[in-house]
């Protein structure tokens, strides 16, 4: 089974959905470690409850990004991680991690890319007045939300929607789409090895 690392900086609702799907054997993989850059992130408690080791890296403690990422890479290697899932990780992944994990890093973004990349995608969609937004899962490259798209699902925006209500709708779609997509990507590999 594929050994995953999940990278997250915030609440971790996607982390939770993925860990639950692993526990239920919907995704055939193991989550070896949570990597976070935020020692106050709620996701840390979720990992602790699930018995998943947490490694926190404060980027301010490193002279440059490559040094920061080299330390993360050492931890990934020590757990035998072969696939990285970004779930609300609020930082661009640099070449130090991208090179050894070519096509092995996925991200989830709360819009139908290439529309509304970057921060505050849900607010961007609301302010633009579009009637449909959604969720995108994509491979990660050196750009900001630019890698090849793996899956997308649309979410309708109603006149009554606020940032809060639209965020709730998008999160619900994220949790199911991320789990389904990871199952498609990883389960085939698991069944050929068991
Ligand atoms: C999600 O909306 C995801 O698309 C974006 O960051 C958010 C993370 O939410 N990249 P959570 O921490 O998983 O609840």
XYZ file of N, CA, C and O and ligand atoms in Angstrom:
790
model
N 0.839 -1.200 0.000
C 0.000 0.000 0.000
C 0.871 1.245 0.000
O 1.931 1.268 0.617
N 0.370 2.264 -0.665
C 1.133 3.521 -0.751
C 1.222 4.186 0.616
O 0.230 4.280 1.342
N 2.421 4.664 0.924
C 2.617 5.387 2.186
C 2.510 6.884 1.916
O 3.336 7.457 1.200
N 1.476 7.480 2.503
C 1.204 8.896 2.252
C 1.768 9.778 3.348
O 1.816 9.394 4.514
N 2.078 11.022 2.944
C 2.211 12.116 3.915
C 1.137 13.119 3.542
O 0.892 13.363 2.358
N 0.466 13.681 4.544
C -0.467 14.779 4.278
C 0.171 16.050 4.818
O 0.723 16.060 5.927
N 0.140 17.108 3.995
C 0.647 18.426 4.390
C -0.567 19.329 4.617
O -1.435 19.436 3.724
N -0.641 19.990 5.770
C -1.781 20.880 6.034
C -1.352 21.996 6.980
O -0.443 21.815 7.802
N -2.036 23.145 6.852
C -1.688 24.316 7.679
C -2.841 24.789 8.559
O -2.653 25.719 9.341
N -4.042 24.215 8.387
C -5.193 24.840 9.052
C -6.081 23.862 9.781
O -5.622 23.009 10.543
N -7.372 23.969 9.494
C -8.370 23.212 10.236
C -8.287 21.698 10.000
O -8.503 20.902 10.911
N -7.987 21.309 8.777
C -7.773 19.887 8.509
C -9.025 19.080 8.272
O -9.030 17.866 8.483
N -10.100 19.728 7.770
C -11.296 18.916 7.508
C -11.043 17.937 6.359
O -11.566 16.814 6.377
N -10.235 18.326 5.389
C -9.886 17.375 4.316
C -8.977 16.267 4.850
O -9.135 15.097 4.492
N -8.028 16.638 5.693
C -7.179 15.637 6.354
C -8.060 14.591 7.031
O -7.878 13.388 6.864
N -9.059 15.069 7.790
C -9.940 14.170 8.529
C -10.704 13.241 7.586
O -10.805 12.037 7.834
N -11.233 13.817 6.504
C -12.009 12.994 5.554
C -11.119 11.896 4.965
O -11.553 10.743 4.815
N -9.874 12.241 4.658
C -8.967 11.257 4.045
C -8.592 10.176 5.065
O -8.608 8.979 4.761
N -8.279 10.600 6.287
C -7.913 9.631 7.321
C -9.086 8.695 7.601
O -8.913 7.475 7.735
N -10.301 9.246 7.633
C -11.480 8.399 7.853
C -11.658 7.410 6.692
O -11.988 6.243 6.915
N -11.422 7.884 5.477
C -11.571 6.994 4.311
C -10.500 5.899 4.308
O -10.747 4.790 3.833
N -9.342 6.207 4.859
C -8.294 5.179 4.989
C -8.730 4.152 6.047
O -8.635 2.936 5.843
N -9.248 4.660 7.164
C -9.704 3.762 8.242
C -10.811 2.833 7.736
O -10.829 1.643 8.047
N -11.698 3.391 6.913
C -12.811 2.583 6.372
C -12.406 1.730 5.181
O -13.258 1.114 4.550
N -11.145 1.776 4.828
C -10.587 1.034 3.681
C -11.238 1.442 2.349
O -11.328 0.659 1.417
N -11.707 2.673 2.292
C -12.173 3.203 1.009
C -10.935 3.636 0.192
O -10.870 3.419 -1.022
N -9.967 4.199 0.877
C -8.662 4.485 0.243
C -7.676 3.450 0.785
O -7.486 3.337 2.003
N -7.055 2.696 -0.145
C -6.102 1.666 0.289
C -4.707 2.274 0.326
O -3.970 2.248 -0.663
N -4.385 2.879 1.452
C -3.081 3.517 1.638
C -2.893 3.676 3.139
O -3.814 3.398 3.913
N -1.708 4.106 3.551
C -1.520 4.437 4.969
C -1.077 5.897 5.053
O -0.338 6.366 4.187
N -1.566 6.595 6.077
C -1.093 7.959 6.297
C -0.004 7.882 7.356
O -0.277 7.639 8.528
N 1.238 8.057 6.906
C 2.384 7.845 7.797
C 2.640 9.050 8.691
O 3.127 8.901 9.809
N 2.357 10.250 8.160
C 2.792 11.450 8.885
C 2.019 12.680 8.419
O 1.635 12.772 7.249
N 1.776 13.580 9.367
C 1.252 14.912 9.030
C 2.422 15.887 9.079
O 3.149 15.940 10.076
N 2.578 16.641 8.010
C 3.582 17.710 7.977
C 2.818 19.031 8.054
O 1.893 19.268 7.253
N 3.197 19.895 8.993
C 2.557 21.199 9.065
C 3.594 22.300 9.260
O 4.681 22.046 9.792
N 3.227 23.488 8.804
C 4.106 24.659 8.980
C 3.516 25.591 10.039
O 3.969 26.721 10.172
N 2.479 25.114 10.750
C 1.763 25.990 11.680
C 1.523 25.245 12.996
O 0.679 24.350 13.049
N 2.262 25.623 14.030
C 2.152 24.842 15.275
C 0.842 25.094 16.012
O 0.572 24.481 17.033
N -0.003 26.015 15.483
C -1.316 26.230 16.118
C -2.462 25.647 15.292
O -3.638 25.864 15.610
N -2.122 24.932 14.242
C -3.173 24.423 13.349
C -4.032 23.366 14.052
O -3.522 22.495 14.754
N -5.337 23.469 13.825
C -6.284 22.500 14.415
C -6.015 21.073 13.936
O -6.323 20.109 14.619
N -5.456 20.976 12.730
C -5.208 19.656 12.153
C -4.282 18.821 13.045
O -4.335 17.595 13.029
N -3.461 19.467 13.863
C -2.516 18.735 14.717
C -3.289 17.841 15.700
O -2.944 16.678 15.894
N -4.350 18.385 16.280
C -5.150 17.583 17.214
C -5.838 16.426 16.523
O -5.968 15.341 17.081
N -6.284 16.683 15.302
C -6.937 15.606 14.544
C -5.944 14.458 14.336
O -6.303 13.280 14.460
N -4.697 14.813 13.994
C -3.682 13.777 13.750
C -3.387 13.021 15.041
O -3.301 11.786 15.047
N -3.264 13.777 16.128
C -2.956 13.118 17.411
C -4.054 12.127 17.779
O -3.770 11.018 18.205
N -5.302 12.547 17.575
C -6.430 11.648 17.894
C -6.388 10.386 17.048
O -6.777 9.319 17.485
N -5.915 10.544 15.809
C -5.875 9.400 14.894
C -4.583 8.591 15.067
O -4.370 7.606 14.357
N -3.707 9.037 15.965
C -2.442 8.321 16.186
C -1.443 8.493 15.058
O -0.587 7.629 14.839
N -1.552 9.605 14.351
C -0.628 9.852 13.226
C 0.465 10.821 13.691
O 0.150 11.886 14.242
N 1.742 10.475 13.494
C 2.823 11.358 13.927
C 2.754 12.726 13.233
O 2.366 12.816 12.067
N 3.094 13.759 13.990
C 3.049 15.132 13.468
C 4.458 15.703 13.472
O 5.168 15.591 14.478
N 4.853 16.301 12.365
C 6.131 17.020 12.329
C 5.852 18.458 11.908
O 5.271 18.693 10.849
N 6.245 19.384 12.771
C 6.001 20.804 12.515
C 7.309 21.463 12.093
O 8.331 21.276 12.753
N 7.246 22.194 11.010
C 8.424 22.916 10.508
C 8.064 24.383 10.395
O 7.154 24.736 9.638
N 8.766 25.210 11.155
C 8.520 26.650 11.098
C 9.479 27.257 10.077
O 10.694 27.300 10.317
N 8.940 27.734 8.958
C 9.833 28.223 7.890
C 10.732 29.380 8.347
O 11.816 29.570 7.801
N 10.277 30.104 9.373
C 11.081 31.247 9.845
C 12.397 30.796 10.485
O 13.325 31.568 10.610
N 12.448 29.537 10.857
C 13.661 29.043 11.526
C 14.752 28.643 10.537
O 15.828 28.207 10.939
N 14.467 28.752 9.250
C 15.436 28.299 8.242
C 15.884 29.490 7.406
O 15.082 30.388 7.122
N 17.151 29.467 7.013
C 17.686 30.614 6.266
C 17.079 30.698 4.874
O 16.851 31.763 4.336
N 16.830 29.549 4.252
C 16.158 29.592 2.951
C 15.199 28.413 2.772
O 15.285 27.429 3.496
N 14.359 28.561 1.758
C 13.315 27.561 1.527
C 13.910 26.161 1.281
O 13.372 25.157 1.737
N 15.052 26.125 0.579
C 15.639 24.822 0.260
C 16.063 24.094 1.544
O 15.920 22.866 1.642
N 16.538 24.835 2.521
C 16.959 24.206 3.790
C 15.727 23.672 4.531
O 15.728 22.554 5.050
N 14.687 24.503 4.579
C 13.406 24.117 5.192
C 12.895 22.822 4.545
O 12.547 21.845 5.224
N 12.895 22.784 3.227
C 12.340 21.621 2.527
C 13.252 20.392 2.631
O 12.768 19.264 2.590
N 14.565 20.634 2.748
C 15.471 19.478 2.920
C 15.164 18.751 4.234
O 15.207 17.534 4.303
N 14.840 19.524 5.267
C 14.501 18.911 6.560
C 13.199 18.117 6.444
O 13.073 17.028 6.982
N 12.228 18.677 5.721
C 10.956 17.948 5.514
C 11.233 16.648 4.743
O 10.741 15.576 5.091
N 12.053 16.772 3.706
C 12.364 15.618 2.860
C 12.969 14.476 3.686
O 12.618 13.304 3.499
N 13.854 14.831 4.613
C 14.482 13.797 5.463
C 13.408 13.039 6.245
O 13.472 11.813 6.375
N 12.424 13.780 6.770
C 11.352 13.133 7.536
C 10.532 12.228 6.618
O 10.221 11.085 6.955
N 10.197 12.729 5.420
C 9.410 11.916 4.477
C 10.149 10.614 4.176
O 9.554 9.526 4.171
N 11.458 10.740 3.947
C 12.242 9.541 3.618
C 12.292 8.586 4.806
O 12.221 7.376 4.637
N 12.360 9.139 6.019
C 12.457 8.266 7.194
C 11.168 7.439 7.382
O 11.208 6.365 7.970
N 10.045 7.931 6.873
C 8.780 7.169 6.957
C 8.518 6.347 5.691
O 7.489 5.698 5.584
N 9.395 6.439 4.724
C 9.181 5.710 3.469
C 8.028 6.246 2.646
O 7.392 5.514 1.874
N 7.745 7.540 2.772
C 6.620 8.158 2.049
C 6.902 8.174 0.541
O 8.006 8.512 0.112
N 5.876 7.786 -0.247
C 6.048 7.827 -1.708
C 5.008 8.716 -2.399
O 5.023 8.853 -3.625
N 4.083 9.303 -1.626
C 3.024 10.114 -2.244
C 2.617 11.188 -1.242
O 2.449 10.890 -0.054
N 2.469 12.421 -1.735
C 2.155 13.554 -0.849
C 0.790 14.130 -1.217
O 0.510 14.397 -2.391
N -0.033 14.332 -0.192
C -1.359 14.927 -0.373
C -1.358 16.292 0.305
O -1.179 16.372 1.524
N -1.529 17.348 -0.466
C -1.636 18.683 0.119
C -3.110 18.919 0.448
O -3.980 18.750 -0.413
N -3.381 19.311 1.695
C -4.773 19.517 2.117
C -4.823 20.815 2.917
O -4.762 20.794 4.145
N -4.857 21.931 2.177
C -4.852 23.222 2.860
C -3.460 23.583 3.357
O -3.315 24.173 4.424
N -2.438 23.213 2.596
C -1.048 23.589 2.923
C -0.791 24.939 2.259
O -0.846 25.044 1.030
N -0.569 25.972 3.081
C -0.625 27.341 2.589
C 0.726 27.854 2.075
O 1.120 28.986 2.364
N 1.423 27.016 1.312
C 2.744 27.426 0.861
C 3.056 26.687 -0.438
O 2.577 25.573 -0.638
N 3.845 27.340 -1.293
C 4.220 26.676 -2.547
C 5.295 25.631 -2.273
O 6.238 25.902 -1.530
N 5.160 24.477 -2.875
C 6.194 23.442 -2.733
C 7.310 23.761 -3.728
O 7.060 24.028 -4.902
N 8.542 23.733 -3.235
C 9.686 24.089 -4.087
C 10.366 22.872 -4.666
O 10.000 21.729 -4.361
N 11.372 23.111 -5.500
C 12.038 22.019 -6.228
C 12.674 20.956 -5.344
O 12.784 19.797 -5.762
N 13.049 21.303 -4.127
C 13.697 20.308 -3.246
C 12.766 19.120 -2.992
O 13.212 17.969 -2.919
N 11.476 19.400 -2.874
C 10.509 18.304 -2.666
C 9.888 17.873 -3.998
O 9.640 16.685 -4.224
N 9.692 18.837 -4.897
C 9.037 18.496 -6.178
C 9.849 17.468 -6.982
O 9.271 16.539 -7.548
N 11.169 17.661 -7.024
C 11.986 16.784 -7.896
C 11.869 15.317 -7.506
O 11.542 14.491 -8.363
N 12.098 14.968 -6.235
C 11.990 13.530 -5.907
C 10.546 13.005 -5.896
O 10.339 11.788 -5.839
N 9.557 13.891 -5.945
C 8.147 13.454 -5.923
C 7.430 13.889 -7.202
O 6.272 14.293 -7.160
N 8.111 13.743 -8.314
C 7.538 14.141 -9.598
C 6.233 13.359 -9.868
O 6.227 12.122 -9.801
N 5.135 14.084 -10.124
C 3.815 13.454 -10.369
C 3.308 12.653 -9.168
O 2.440 11.768 -9.317
N 3.848 12.918 -8.017
C 3.440 12.175 -6.808
C 2.966 13.128 -5.723
O 2.994 12.782 -4.541
N 2.592 14.341 -6.133
C 2.032 15.301 -5.171
C 0.724 15.811 -5.756
O 0.672 16.244 -6.913
N -0.348 15.753 -4.942
C -1.632 16.275 -5.400
C -2.106 17.364 -4.443
O -1.727 17.405 -3.273
N -2.936 18.247 -4.990
C -3.472 19.367 -4.206
C -4.964 19.492 -4.484
O -5.450 19.085 -5.544
N -5.671 20.095 -3.526
C -7.086 20.410 -3.743
C -7.245 21.915 -3.668
O -6.638 22.573 -2.825
N -8.059 22.443 -4.582
C -8.245 23.897 -4.634
C -9.738 24.202 -4.747
O -10.444 23.575 -5.545
N -10.223 25.196 -3.967
C -11.668 25.450 -3.952
C -12.180 26.361 -5.065
O -12.854 27.360 -4.811
N -11.876 25.997 -6.307
C -12.478 26.678 -7.474
C -12.324 25.744 -8.661
O -11.616 24.731 -8.571
N -12.956 26.109 -9.761
C -12.752 25.347 -11.000
C -11.549 25.985 -11.697
O -11.693 26.972 -12.426
N -10.366 25.454 -11.446
C -9.168 26.016 -12.081
C -9.288 25.855 -13.593
O -9.910 24.901 -14.041
N -8.770 26.758 -14.426
C -7.831 27.805 -14.033
C -8.485 29.080 -13.499
O -7.774 30.064 -13.283
N -9.801 29.079 -13.250
C -10.393 30.274 -12.642
C -10.027 30.351 -11.161
O -9.998 29.315 -10.480
N -9.806 31.527 -10.702
C -9.597 31.847 -9.281
C -8.502 31.034 -8.591
O -8.752 30.364 -7.582
N -7.283 31.065 -9.114
C -6.173 30.418 -8.401
C -5.761 31.260 -7.195
O -6.235 32.387 -7.032
N -4.896 30.716 -6.370
C -4.320 31.479 -5.257
C -5.233 31.553 -4.055
O -6.145 30.744 -3.891
N -4.987 32.571 -3.242
C -5.694 32.703 -1.965
C -7.145 33.141 -2.172
O -7.467 33.782 -3.180
N -7.990 32.834 -1.196
C -9.376 33.320 -1.136
C -10.181 33.017 -2.404
O -10.917 33.866 -2.893
N -10.030 31.811 -2.903
C -10.704 31.457 -4.160
C -12.223 31.529 -4.036
O -12.918 31.865 -4.999
N -12.749 31.203 -2.852
C -14.204 31.221 -2.674
C -14.713 32.665 -2.712
O -15.689 32.985 -3.401
N -14.011 33.560 -2.021
C -14.372 34.990 -2.050
C -14.219 35.546 -3.474
O -15.084 36.293 -3.939
N -13.153 35.138 -4.151
C -12.944 35.621 -5.521
C -14.140 35.269 -6.409
O -14.618 36.099 -7.183
N -14.622 34.030 -6.285
C -15.746 33.592 -7.124
C -17.008 34.383 -6.780
O -17.732 34.826 -7.678
N -17.254 34.568 -5.484
C -18.446 35.338 -5.073
C -18.382 36.763 -5.611
O -19.350 37.275 -6.177
N -17.220 37.393 -5.460
C -17.087 38.782 -5.909
C -17.179 38.913 -7.424
O -17.640 39.927 -7.940
N -16.755 37.874 -8.133
C -16.824 37.928 -9.598
C -18.259 37.761 -10.096
O -18.554 38.027 -11.260
N -19.142 37.264 -9.220
C -20.546 37.118 -9.612
C -20.814 35.911 -10.485
O -21.863 35.839 -11.141
N -19.896 34.928 -10.498
C -20.152 33.741 -11.328
C -21.256 32.897 -10.675
O -21.492 32.981 -9.474
N -21.935 32.126 -11.514
C -23.054 31.315 -11.010
C -22.607 29.905 -10.646
O -23.355 29.147 -10.014
N -21.423 29.532 -11.121
C -20.904 28.193 -10.847
C -19.433 28.309 -10.468
O -18.668 29.003 -11.133
N -19.067 27.664 -9.376
C -17.650 27.508 -9.041
C -17.438 26.029 -8.764
O -18.155 25.212 -9.348
N -16.494 25.649 -7.918
C -16.336 24.222 -7.682
C -15.040 23.871 -7.008
O -14.454 24.687 -6.277
N -14.598 22.657 -7.284
C -13.422 22.093 -6.629
C -12.551 21.444 -7.698
O -13.068 20.802 -8.606
N -11.239 21.627 -7.564
C -10.289 21.005 -8.494
C -9.244 20.218 -7.722
O -8.736 20.693 -6.708
N -8.938 19.032 -8.223
C -7.806 18.264 -7.693
C -6.791 18.160 -8.823
O -7.150 17.838 -9.962
N -5.542 18.498 -8.504
C -4.538 18.554 -9.572
C -3.178 18.101 -9.063
O -2.913 18.142 -7.854
N -2.348 17.659 -10.005
C -0.950 17.387 -9.652
C -0.266 18.717 -9.395
O -0.653 19.752 -9.976
N 0.750 18.683 -8.560
C 1.430 19.917 -8.179
C 2.693 20.083 -9.004
O 3.481 19.138 -9.150
N 2.825 21.282 -9.576
C 4.080 21.648 -10.226
C 4.605 22.910 -9.549
O 4.122 23.288 -8.485
N 5.572 23.581 -10.178
C 6.216 24.717 -9.494
C 5.318 25.955 -9.433
O 5.598 26.886 -8.692
N 4.215 25.962 -10.164
C 3.355 27.158 -10.205
C 2.332 27.180 -9.071
O 2.255 26.259 -8.260
N 1.560 28.264 -9.067
C 0.493 28.403 -8.057
C -0.801 27.829 -8.631
O -1.416 28.455 -9.512
N -1.168 26.616 -8.223
C -2.408 25.968 -8.672
C -2.448 25.769 -10.189
O -3.487 25.979 -10.830
N -1.295 25.365 -10.750
C -1.202 25.273 -12.213
C -1.014 23.859 -12.759
O -1.029 23.679 -13.969
N -0.793 22.868 -11.912
C -0.448 21.535 -12.436
C -1.600 20.856 -13.151
O -2.750 21.318 -13.087
N -1.315 19.737 -13.843
C -2.345 19.018 -14.592
C -3.555 18.646 -13.726
O -3.402 18.137 -12.619
N -4.743 18.889 -14.292
C -5.989 18.651 -13.548
C -6.349 17.163 -13.573
O -6.296 16.517 -14.625
N -6.703 16.640 -12.398
C -7.089 15.223 -12.284
C -8.609 15.094 -12.206
O -9.199 14.224 -12.833
N -9.250 15.947 -11.415
C -10.712 15.847 -11.239
C -11.280 17.213 -10.884
O -10.591 18.033 -10.265
N -12.524 17.434 -11.315
C -13.223 18.676 -10.963
C -14.681 18.368 -10.704
O -15.249 17.456 -11.317
N -15.281 19.155 -9.817
C -16.728 19.050 -9.608
C -17.285 20.456 -9.410
O -16.709 21.270 -8.675
N -18.395 20.702 -10.065
C -18.996 22.038 -9.998
C -19.861 22.197 -8.757
O -20.426 21.231 -8.249
N -19.936 23.439 -8.286
C -20.839 23.805 -7.176
C -21.588 25.063 -7.629
O -20.960 26.056 -8.014
N -22.917 25.006 -7.585
C -23.712 26.170 -8.006
C -23.688 27.236 -6.911
O -23.687 26.918 -5.722
N -23.646 28.495 -7.334
C -23.719 29.608 -6.367
C -25.124 30.211 -6.477
O -25.569 30.572 -7.569
N -25.810 30.278 -5.330
C -27.148 30.879 -5.376
C -27.056 32.338 -4.945
O -26.056 32.763 -4.370
N -28.122 33.081 -5.205
C -28.145 34.518 -4.872
C -27.965 34.738 -3.372
O -27.424 35.750 -2.947
N -28.433 33.782 -2.601
C -28.382 33.936 -1.133
C -27.023 33.574 -0.555
O -26.786 33.809 0.626
N -26.142 32.958 -1.337
C -24.892 32.456 -0.763
C -24.020 33.571 -0.187
O -23.909 34.665 -0.762
N -23.411 33.264 0.953
C -22.405 34.137 1.563
C -21.098 33.341 1.541
O -21.099 32.146 1.188
N -20.020 33.979 1.964
C -18.745 33.242 2.019
C -18.930 31.996 2.893
O -18.460 30.905 2.555
N -19.666 32.163 3.991
C -19.852 31.052 4.922
C -20.623 29.887 4.282
O -20.184 28.739 4.331
N -21.762 30.196 3.654
C -22.582 29.093 3.103
C -21.879 28.438 1.911
O -21.912 27.213 1.756
N -21.217 29.271 1.094
C -20.532 28.686 -0.065
C -19.343 27.840 0.389
O -19.060 26.776 -0.188
N -18.656 28.295 1.421
C -17.526 27.516 1.949
C -18.020 26.151 2.427
O -17.387 25.123 2.160
N -19.171 26.132 3.088
C -19.710 24.842 3.563
C -20.030 23.914 2.406
O -19.707 22.732 2.443
N -20.647 24.490 1.352
C -20.992 23.647 0.183
C -19.719 23.090 -0.459
O -19.661 21.930 -0.856
N -18.714 23.968 -0.583
C -17.470 23.547 -1.247
C -16.745 22.503 -0.409
O -16.250 21.499 -0.943
N -16.724 22.695 0.890
C -16.052 21.705 1.737
C -16.692 20.327 1.611
O -15.999 19.318 1.548
N -18.019 20.289 1.565
C -18.701 18.986 1.450
C -18.279 18.284 0.157
O -17.988 17.077 0.154
N -18.190 19.053 -0.935
C -17.766 18.457 -2.211
C -16.292 18.056 -2.138
O -15.902 16.982 -2.613
N -15.478 18.894 -1.521
C -14.041 18.577 -1.405
C -13.830 17.220 -0.735
O -13.041 16.403 -1.218
N -14.528 17.019 0.380
C -14.266 15.801 1.158
C -14.574 14.550 0.344
O -13.800 13.594 0.357
N -15.703 14.563 -0.382
C -16.016 13.350 -1.146
C -15.139 13.247 -2.396
O -14.634 12.169 -2.711
N -14.912 14.375 -3.088
C -14.127 14.297 -4.330
C -12.666 13.917 -4.046
O -12.064 13.139 -4.799
N -12.097 14.444 -2.948
C -10.690 14.126 -2.659
C -10.552 12.628 -2.352
O -9.649 11.957 -2.864
N -11.486 12.113 -1.548
C -11.398 10.690 -1.176
C -11.594 9.789 -2.397
O -10.836 8.844 -2.611
N -12.616 10.115 -3.205
C -12.862 9.313 -4.424
C -11.656 9.335 -5.351
O -11.271 8.324 -5.919
N -11.072 10.515 -5.529
C -9.951 10.660 -6.464
C -8.725 9.916 -5.943
O -8.033 9.226 -6.707
N -8.464 10.028 -4.642
C -7.310 9.313 -4.085
C -7.526 7.807 -4.195
O -6.588 7.061 -4.500
N -8.759 7.360 -3.985
C -9.041 5.930 -4.120
C -8.745 5.481 -5.559
O -8.115 4.443 -5.784
N -9.163 6.291 -6.541
C -8.908 5.926 -7.947
C -7.412 5.877 -8.225
O -6.921 5.001 -8.928
N -6.676 6.849 -7.685
C -5.236 6.921 -7.977
C -4.450 5.824 -7.259
O -3.476 5.317 -7.801
N -4.865 5.485 -6.045
C -4.003 4.646 -5.202
C -4.459 3.194 -5.080
O -3.634 2.315 -4.860
N -5.765 2.939 -5.250
C -6.243 1.590 -4.939
C -5.787 0.549 -5.955
O -5.571 -0.607 -5.603
N -5.624 0.992 -7.212
C -5.198 0.051 -8.244
C -3.822 -0.494 -7.886
O -3.568 -1.679 -7.931
N -2.961 0.450 -7.469
C -1.605 0.061 -7.097
C -1.627 -0.907 -5.913
O -0.921 -1.914 -5.902
N -2.495 -0.618 -4.932
C -2.561 -1.470 -3.740
C -2.996 -2.894 -4.125
O -2.446 -3.874 -3.647
N -4.005 -3.000 -5.036
C -4.523 -4.331 -5.337
C -3.549 -5.136 -6.201
O -3.572 -6.359 -6.166
N -2.649 -4.472 -6.938
C -1.666 -5.258 -7.706
C -0.519 -5.756 -6.821
O 0.240 -6.598 -7.211
N -0.410 -5.190 -5.614
C 0.675 -5.596 -4.709
C 0.199 -6.498 -3.585
O 0.978 -6.864 -2.728
N -1.110 -6.796 -3.535
C -1.570 -7.628 -2.408
C -2.130 -8.946 -2.917
O -2.352 -9.144 -4.085
C -9.716 23.760 1.395
O -10.762 24.594 0.961
C -8.767 23.463 0.261
O -9.379 23.461 -0.985
C -7.793 24.612 0.331
O -7.631 24.859 1.715
C -8.819 24.471 2.405
C -8.416 23.580 3.535
O -9.491 23.273 4.379
N -6.554 24.281 -0.355
P -9.300 22.193 5.536
O -8.117 22.642 6.391
O -9.056 20.855 4.906
O -10.573 22.223 6.332
